[in-house]
PDB file of C-alpha atoms (C1' of nucleotides) in Angstrom:
ATOM      1  CA  MET Y  15       4.720   3.111   9.364  1.00 74.00           C
ATOM      2  CA  GLY Y  16       6.698   0.028   8.780  1.00 67.00           C
ATOM      3  CA  LYS Y  17       6.462  -2.012  12.095  1.00 83.00           C
ATOM      4  CA  LEU Y  18       3.996  -5.048  11.438  1.00 94.00           C
ATOM      5  CA  PRO Y  19       6.011  -7.788   9.716  1.00 95.00           C
ATOM      6  CA  ILE Y  20       3.929  -8.970   6.620  1.00 97.00           C
ATOM      7  CA  GLY Y  21       4.881 -12.174   4.843  1.00 97.00           C
ATOM      8  CA  ASN Y  22       3.274 -13.811   1.819  1.00 97.00           C
ATOM      9  CA  HIS Y  23       2.864 -17.106   0.107  1.00 97.00           C
ATOM     10  CA  ILE Y  24       3.237 -15.772  -3.316  1.00 98.00           C
ATOM     11  CA  ARG Y  25       6.085 -18.286  -4.352  1.00 97.00           C
ATOM     12  CA  LYS Y  26       4.085 -21.388  -3.254  1.00 97.00           C
ATOM     13  CA  LEU Y  27       1.069 -20.353  -4.711  1.00 97.00           C
ATOM     14  CA  ARG Y  28       2.829 -19.731  -8.079  1.00 97.00           C
ATOM     15  CA  PHE Y  29       4.105 -23.389  -8.119  1.00 96.00           C
ATOM     16  CA  ASN Y  30       0.581 -24.661  -6.960  1.00 96.00           C
ATOM     17  CA  HIS Y  31      -0.943 -22.661  -9.883  1.00 96.00           C
ATOM     18  CA  ASP Y  32       0.706 -24.703 -12.790  1.00 94.00           C
ATOM     19  CA  GLU Y  33       4.127 -23.388 -11.972  1.00 94.00           C
ATOM     20  CA  MET Y  34       3.326 -19.855 -12.981  1.00 97.00           C
ATOM     21  CA  THR Y  35       6.389 -17.945 -13.714  1.00 97.00           C
ATOM     22  CA  GLN Y  36       7.163 -14.585 -12.234  1.00 97.00           C
ATOM     23  CA  GLN Y  37       6.613 -13.058 -15.533  1.00 97.00           C
ATOM     24  CA  GLN Y  38       3.177 -14.731 -15.896  1.00 97.00           C
ATOM     25  CA  LEU Y  39       2.141 -13.579 -12.484  1.00 97.00           C
ATOM     26  CA  ALA Y  40       3.469  -9.896 -13.256  1.00 97.00           C
ATOM     27  CA  GLU Y  41       1.394  -9.706 -16.331  1.00 96.00           C
ATOM     28  CA  LYS Y  42      -1.683 -10.960 -14.673  1.00 96.00           C
ATOM     29  CA  ALA Y  43      -1.576  -8.699 -11.977  1.00 97.00           C
ATOM     30  CA  GLY Y  44      -0.627  -5.713 -14.038  1.00 96.00           C
ATOM     31  CA  VAL Y  45       2.858  -5.131 -12.586  1.00 97.00           C
ATOM     32  CA  THR Y  46       6.425  -5.625 -13.714  1.00 96.00           C
ATOM     33  CA  ARG Y  47       8.413  -8.750 -12.779  1.00 97.00           C
ATOM     34  CA  GLN Y  48      10.757  -6.704 -10.622  1.00 97.00           C
ATOM     35  CA  THR Y  49       7.650  -5.979  -8.353  1.00 97.00           C
ATOM     36  CA  ILE Y  50       6.962  -9.787  -7.834  1.00 98.00           C
ATOM     37  CA  VAL Y  51      10.669 -10.503  -7.165  1.00 97.00           C
ATOM     38  CA  ALA Y  52      10.674  -7.919  -4.449  1.00 97.00           C
ATOM     39  CA  LEU Y  53       7.492  -9.098  -2.975  1.00 98.00           C
ATOM     40  CA  GLU Y  54       8.568 -12.644  -2.878  1.00 97.00           C
ATOM     41  CA  GLN Y  55      11.810 -11.603  -1.173  1.00 96.00           C
ATOM     42  CA  GLY Y  56       9.964  -9.644   1.312  1.00 95.00           C
ATOM     43  CA  LYS Y  57      11.748  -6.393   0.463  1.00 95.00           C
ATOM     44  CA  TYR Y  58       8.618  -4.453   1.022  1.00 94.00           C
ATOM     45  CA  SER Y  59       4.764  -4.998   1.316  1.00 95.00           C
ATOM     46  CA  PRO Y  60       2.621  -3.801  -1.453  1.00 97.00           C
ATOM     47  CA  SER Y  61      -0.239  -1.515  -1.812  1.00 97.00           C
ATOM     48  CA  LEU Y  62      -3.616  -3.021  -0.710  1.00 97.00           C
ATOM     49  CA  GLU Y  63      -4.678  -2.492  -4.193  1.00 97.00           C
ATOM     50  CA  LEU Y  64      -1.644  -4.762  -5.560  1.00 97.00           C
ATOM     51  CA  ALA Y  65      -2.359  -7.281  -2.676  1.00 98.00           C
ATOM     52  CA  PHE Y  66      -6.037  -7.677  -3.877  1.00 98.00           C
ATOM     53  CA  ARG Y  67      -4.827  -8.141  -7.604  1.00 97.00           C
ATOM     54  CA  ILE Y  68      -2.579 -10.813  -6.769  1.00 98.00           C
ATOM     55  CA  ALA Y  69      -5.048 -12.345  -4.658  1.00 98.00           C
ATOM     56  CA  LEU Y  70      -7.470 -12.355  -7.596  1.00 97.00           C
ATOM     57  CA  VAL Y  71      -5.015 -13.892  -9.736  1.00 97.00           C
ATOM     58  CA  PHE Y  72      -4.663 -16.811  -7.346  1.00 97.00           C
ATOM     59  CA  ALA Y  73      -8.420 -16.821  -6.589  1.00 97.00           C
ATOM     60  CA  SER Y  74      -7.536 -16.765  -2.983  1.00 97.00           C
ATOM     61  CA  PRO Y  75      -8.730 -14.739   0.039  1.00 98.00           C
ATOM     62  CA  LEU Y  76      -6.309 -11.842   0.469  1.00 98.00           C
ATOM     63  CA  GLU Y  77      -5.372 -13.194   3.731  1.00 98.00           C
ATOM     64  CA  GLU Y  78      -4.479 -16.725   2.530  1.00 98.00           C
ATOM     65  CA  VAL Y  79      -1.766 -14.766   0.377  1.00 98.00           C
ATOM     66  CA  PHE Y  80      -0.570 -12.108   2.770  1.00 98.00           C
ATOM     67  CA  PHE Y  81      -0.449 -12.488   6.547  1.00 97.00           C
ATOM     68  CA  ILE Y  82       0.863 -10.892   9.773  1.00 97.00           C
ATOM     69  CA  GLU Y  83       3.966 -12.747  10.921  1.00 95.00           C
ATOM     70  CA  ASN Y  84       3.918 -13.581  14.516  1.00 89.00           C
ATOM     71  CA  LYS Y  85       0.392 -12.312  14.545  1.00 91.00           C
ATOM     72  CA  GLU Y  86      -0.190 -13.376  18.450  1.00 92.00           C
ATOM     73  CA  GLU Y  87       2.296 -10.536  19.424  1.00 92.00           C
ATOM     74  CA  PHE Y  88       0.121  -7.992  17.812  1.00 90.00           C
ATOM     75  CA  ILE Y  89      -3.175  -8.761  19.304  1.00 83.00           C
TER      76      ILE Y  89
ATOM     77  CA  MET X  15      -1.574   0.585 -10.779  1.00 77.00           C
ATOM     78  CA  GLY X  16      -4.857   2.258  -9.631  1.00 69.00           C
ATOM     79  CA  LYS X  17      -7.652   0.357 -11.366  1.00 83.00           C
ATOM     80  CA  LEU X  18      -9.491  -1.811  -8.837  1.00 94.00           C
ATOM     81  CA  PRO X  19     -11.824   0.175  -6.906  1.00 95.00           C
ATOM     82  CA  ILE X  20     -11.330  -0.510  -3.040  1.00 97.00           C
ATOM     83  CA  GLY X  21     -13.956   0.363  -0.434  1.00 97.00           C
ATOM     84  CA  ASN X  22     -14.042   0.090   3.181  1.00 98.00           C
ATOM     85  CA  HIS X  23     -16.341   0.091   6.193  1.00 97.00           C
ATOM     86  CA  ILE X  24     -14.116   1.985   8.483  1.00 98.00           C
ATOM     87  CA  ARG X  25     -16.606   4.712   9.353  1.00 97.00           C
ATOM     88  CA  LYS X  26     -19.220   1.999  10.179  1.00 97.00           C
ATOM     89  CA  LEU X  27     -16.791  -0.006  12.205  1.00 97.00           C
ATOM     90  CA  ARG X  28     -15.851   3.109  14.091  1.00 97.00           C
ATOM     91  CA  PHE X  29     -19.346   3.614  15.118  1.00 97.00           C
ATOM     92  CA  ASN X  30     -19.829  -0.019  16.143  1.00 96.00           C
ATOM     93  CA  HIS X  31     -16.772   0.135  18.213  1.00 96.00           C
ATOM     94  CA  ASP X  32     -18.075   2.398  20.936  1.00 94.00           C
ATOM     95  CA  GLU X  33     -18.251   5.404  18.701  1.00 95.00           C
ATOM     96  CA  MET X  34     -14.522   5.600  18.423  1.00 97.00           C
ATOM     97  CA  THR X  35     -13.355   8.652  16.976  1.00 97.00           C
ATOM     98  CA  GLN X  36     -11.289   9.278  13.796  1.00 97.00           C
ATOM     99  CA  GLN X  37      -8.484  10.548  16.413  1.00 97.00           C
ATOM    100  CA  GLN X  38      -8.623   7.465  18.467  1.00 97.00           C
ATOM    101  CA  LEU X  39      -8.663   5.047  15.524  1.00 98.00           C
ATOM    102  CA  ALA X  40      -5.690   7.067  14.101  1.00 97.00           C
ATOM    103  CA  GLU X  41      -3.730   6.695  17.432  1.00 96.00           C
ATOM    104  CA  LYS X  42      -4.497   3.018  17.715  1.00 96.00           C
ATOM    105  CA  ALA X  43      -3.506   2.585  14.043  1.00 97.00           C
ATOM    106  CA  GLY X  44      -0.490   4.711  14.446  1.00 96.00           C
ATOM    107  CA  VAL X  45      -1.357   7.323  11.632  1.00 97.00           C
ATOM    108  CA  THR X  46      -2.681  10.677  11.648  1.00 97.00           C
ATOM    109  CA  ARG X  47      -6.116  11.564  11.746  1.00 97.00           C
ATOM    110  CA  GLN X  48      -5.772  13.044   8.191  1.00 97.00           C
ATOM    111  CA  THR X  49      -5.002   9.630   7.085  1.00 97.00           C
ATOM    112  CA  ILE X  50      -8.112   8.372   8.533  1.00 98.00           C
ATOM    113  CA  VAL X  51     -10.150  11.183   6.802  1.00 97.00           C
ATOM    114  CA  ALA X  52      -8.684  10.306   3.509  1.00 97.00           C
ATOM    115  CA  LEU X  53      -9.345   6.582   3.703  1.00 98.00           C
ATOM    116  CA  GLU X  54     -13.189   7.256   4.951  1.00 97.00           C
ATOM    117  CA  GLN X  55     -13.526   9.411   2.069  1.00 96.00           C
ATOM    118  CA  GLY X  56     -12.058   7.001  -0.566  1.00 95.00           C
ATOM    119  CA  LYS X  57      -9.396   9.555  -1.545  1.00 95.00           C
ATOM    120  CA  TYR X  58      -6.947   6.516  -1.812  1.00 94.00           C
ATOM    121  CA  SER X  59      -6.429   3.252  -0.690  1.00 95.00           C
ATOM    122  CA  PRO X  60      -3.891   2.470   2.002  1.00 97.00           C
ATOM    123  CA  SER X  61      -0.599   0.406   2.135  1.00 97.00           C
ATOM    124  CA  LEU X  62      -1.223  -3.270   2.937  1.00 98.00           C
ATOM    125  CA  GLU X  63       0.551  -2.672   6.373  1.00 97.00           C
ATOM    126  CA  LEU X  64      -1.835  -0.022   7.381  1.00 97.00           C
ATOM    127  CA  ALA X  65      -4.937  -1.955   6.153  1.00 98.00           C
ATOM    128  CA  PHE X  66      -3.788  -4.900   8.467  1.00 98.00           C
ATOM    129  CA  ARG X  67      -3.291  -2.436  11.456  1.00 97.00           C
ATOM    130  CA  ILE X  68      -6.737  -0.842  10.908  1.00 98.00           C
ATOM    131  CA  ALA X  69      -8.339  -4.619  10.806  1.00 98.00           C
ATOM    132  CA  LEU X  70      -6.457  -5.321  14.019  1.00 97.00           C
ATOM    133  CA  VAL X  71      -7.813  -2.413  15.792  1.00 97.00           C
ATOM    134  CA  PHE X  72     -11.377  -3.536  14.771  1.00 98.00           C
ATOM    135  CA  ALA X  73     -10.280  -7.150  15.542  1.00 97.00           C
ATOM    136  CA  SER X  74     -11.587  -7.979  12.187  1.00 98.00           C
ATOM    137  CA  PRO X  75     -10.337  -9.861   9.095  1.00 98.00           C
ATOM    138  CA  LEU X  76      -8.938  -7.446   6.576  1.00 98.00           C
ATOM    139  CA  GLU X  77     -11.500  -8.445   4.037  1.00 98.00           C
ATOM    140  CA  GLU X  78     -14.430  -7.395   6.373  1.00 98.00           C
ATOM    141  CA  VAL X  79     -12.941  -3.845   6.577  1.00 98.00           C
ATOM    142  CA  PHE X  80     -11.495  -3.462   2.808  1.00 98.00           C
ATOM    143  CA  PHE X  81     -13.107  -4.930  -0.082  1.00 97.00           C
ATOM    144  CA  ILE X  82     -13.041  -4.777  -3.916  1.00 97.00           C
ATOM    145  CA  GLU X  83     -16.093  -2.932  -5.136  1.00 95.00           C
ATOM    146  CA  ASN X  84     -18.242  -4.676  -8.021  1.00 90.00           C
ATOM    147  CA  LYS X  85     -16.055  -7.573  -7.301  1.00 91.00           C
ATOM    148  CA  GLU X  86     -17.683  -9.649  -9.771  1.00 92.00           C
ATOM    149  CA  GLU X  87     -16.557  -7.755 -12.662  1.00 92.00           C
ATOM    150  CA  PHE X  88     -12.904  -8.513 -11.702  1.00 90.00           C
ATOM    151  CA  ILE X  89     -13.145 -12.355 -11.629  1.00 83.00           C
TER     152      ILE X  89
ATOM    153  C1'  DC R  23     -21.130  33.697  24.572  1.00 55.11           C
ATOM    154  C1'  DT R  24     -17.094  31.097  25.145  1.00 55.11           C
ATOM    155  C1'  DT R  25     -14.801  26.601  25.145  1.00 55.11           C
ATOM    156  C1'  DA R  26     -13.865  21.989  23.711  1.00 55.11           C
ATOM    157  C1'  DT R  27     -14.551  18.195  20.628  1.00 55.11           C
ATOM    158  C1'  DA R  28     -15.359  15.799  16.320  1.00 55.11           C
ATOM    159  C1'  DT R  29     -15.123  16.472  11.435  1.00 55.11           C
ATOM    160  C1'  DG R  30     -13.462  18.475   6.831  1.00 55.11           C
ATOM    161  C1'  DT R  31     -10.287  20.759   3.594  1.00 55.11           C
ATOM    162  C1'  DA R  32      -5.898  21.692   1.563  1.00 55.11           C
ATOM    163  C1'  DA R  33      -0.955  22.514   0.307  1.00 55.11           C
ATOM    164  C1'  DA R  34       3.514  21.244   0.705  1.00 55.11           C
ATOM    165  C1'  DA R  35       6.999  18.074   2.061  1.00 55.11           C
ATOM    166  C1'  DT R  36       8.766  13.534   3.086  1.00 55.11           C
ATOM    167  C1'  DA R  37       8.605   8.525   2.729  1.00 55.11           C
ATOM    168  C1'  DC R  38       7.669   4.340   0.420  1.00 55.11           C
ATOM    169  C1'  DT R  39       5.573   1.696  -3.549  1.00 55.11           C
ATOM    170  C1'  DA R  40       6.267   0.699  -8.322  1.00 55.11           C
ATOM    171  C1'  DT R  41       8.567   0.990 -13.019  1.00 55.11           C
ATOM    172  C1'  DT R  42      12.168   0.985 -16.085  1.00 55.11           C
ATOM    173  C1'  DT R  43      16.375  -0.353 -18.011  1.00 55.11           C
ATOM    174  C1'  DA R  44      20.103  -3.236 -17.802  1.00 55.11           C
ATOM    175  C1'  DC R  45      23.152  -6.664 -16.362  1.00 55.11           C
ATOM    176  C1'  DT R  46      24.004 -11.451 -14.091  1.00 55.11           C
ATOM    177  C1'  DT R  47      23.678 -16.348 -13.186  1.00 55.11           C
ATOM    178  C1'  DA R  48      21.570 -20.967 -13.282  1.00 55.11           C
ATOM    179  C1'  DA R  49      19.183 -24.469 -15.949  1.00 55.11           C
ATOM    180  C1'  DT R  50      17.580 -26.813 -20.053  1.00 55.11           C
ATOM    181  C1'  DG R  51      17.647 -28.028 -24.807  1.00 55.11           C
ATOM    182  C1'  DT R  52      19.382 -28.203 -29.691  1.00 55.11           C
TER     183       DT R  52
ATOM    184  C1'  DA B  13      29.151 -24.692 -27.826  1.00 55.11           C
ATOM    185  C1'  DC B  14      24.960 -21.631 -28.330  1.00 55.11           C
ATOM    186  C1'  DA B  15      20.253 -20.026 -27.362  1.00 55.11           C
ATOM    187  C1'  DT B  16      16.463 -19.708 -24.483  1.00 55.11           C
ATOM    188  C1'  DT B  17      14.118 -19.190 -20.240  1.00 55.11           C
ATOM    189  C1'  DA B  18      13.438 -18.433 -15.234  1.00 55.11           C
ATOM    190  C1'  DA B  19      15.103 -15.827 -11.878  1.00 55.11           C
ATOM    191  C1'  DG B  20      18.330 -12.414  -8.805  1.00 55.11           C
ATOM    192  C1'  DT B  21      20.210  -7.621  -8.409  1.00 55.11           C
ATOM    193  C1'  DA B  22      20.625  -2.711  -8.749  1.00 55.11           C
ATOM    194  C1'  DA B  23      20.161   2.054  -9.482  1.00 55.11           C
ATOM    195  C1'  DA B  24      17.425   5.825 -11.170  1.00 55.11           C
ATOM    196  C1'  DT B  25      12.933   7.734 -11.837  1.00 55.11           C
ATOM    197  C1'  DA B  26       7.840   8.178 -11.326  1.00 55.11           C
ATOM    198  C1'  DG B  27       3.830   7.785  -8.926  1.00 55.11           C
ATOM    199  C1'  DT B  28       1.187   7.270  -4.527  1.00 55.11           C
ATOM    200  C1'  DA B  29       0.567   7.185   0.321  1.00 55.11           C
ATOM    201  C1'  DT B  30       1.279   9.486   4.539  1.00 55.11           C
ATOM    202  C1'  DT B  31       2.655  13.546   7.513  1.00 55.11           C
ATOM    203  C1'  DT B  32       2.535  18.173   8.863  1.00 55.11           C
ATOM    204  C1'  DT B  33       0.573  22.297   9.655  1.00 55.11           C
ATOM    205  C1'  DA B  34      -2.989  25.146   9.430  1.00 55.11           C
ATOM    206  C1'  DC B  35      -7.729  26.772   9.149  1.00 55.11           C
ATOM    207  C1'  DA B  36     -12.986  26.046   8.787  1.00 55.11           C
ATOM    208  C1'  DT B  37     -17.301  24.321  10.411  1.00 55.11           C
ATOM    209  C1'  DA B  38     -20.895  22.207  13.257  1.00 55.11           C
ATOM    210  C1'  DT B  39     -22.365  20.531  17.935  1.00 55.11           C
ATOM    211  C1'  DA B  40     -22.804  20.234  22.679  1.00 55.11           C
ATOM    212  C1'  DA B  41     -21.823  22.070  27.178  1.00 55.11           C
ATOM    213  C1'  DG B  42     -20.851  25.327  31.050  1.00 55.11           C
TER     214       DG B  42
END
DNA sequence: CTTATATGTAAAATACTATTTACTTAATGT
DNA sequence: ACATTAAGTAAATAGTATTTTACATATAAG
């Protein structure tokens, strides 16, 4: 595993949601702040479950939070 | 982690896609057949990356393959 | 009856995700 | 100057996903 480049809009979405802090997002998603930091920095991609939880926090479809970068190449 | 119940339609989608076998799906998704078996049986939920790869195989949006069960409860 | 194919099961090993703890830096306010 | 808050970094550990190997069952075909 580890070929598809996955990006996310977490940082933008935090600011669009009342400037939610990393800490607040972490609490709402049920993870630690370090996990949010790592995700925003693209250090790794999360489990599907965590991805769904973050999308729930932002009340957005999962694919509006996480996406395949350069998707065209992989179709 | 491990609270959100995540389901999937992998088995249905395989049959809707020319009765693709577990082995064929595994190869296209770049994993082993055992991973597909485990996912179809709901033994665990995959990484976000694998979820995207499986969705790509079926040319379907991720959320048409994987979904939160009883979603209402979590909104 | 034998072979091949699809699927299910299981245990151990490996890789990756997530937590915990702790320290650092920058910005803001008193 | 000092305290507070948000964010970055890092290393060790725990927890979960995935692989590997191997065997079992059922079905269909020759």
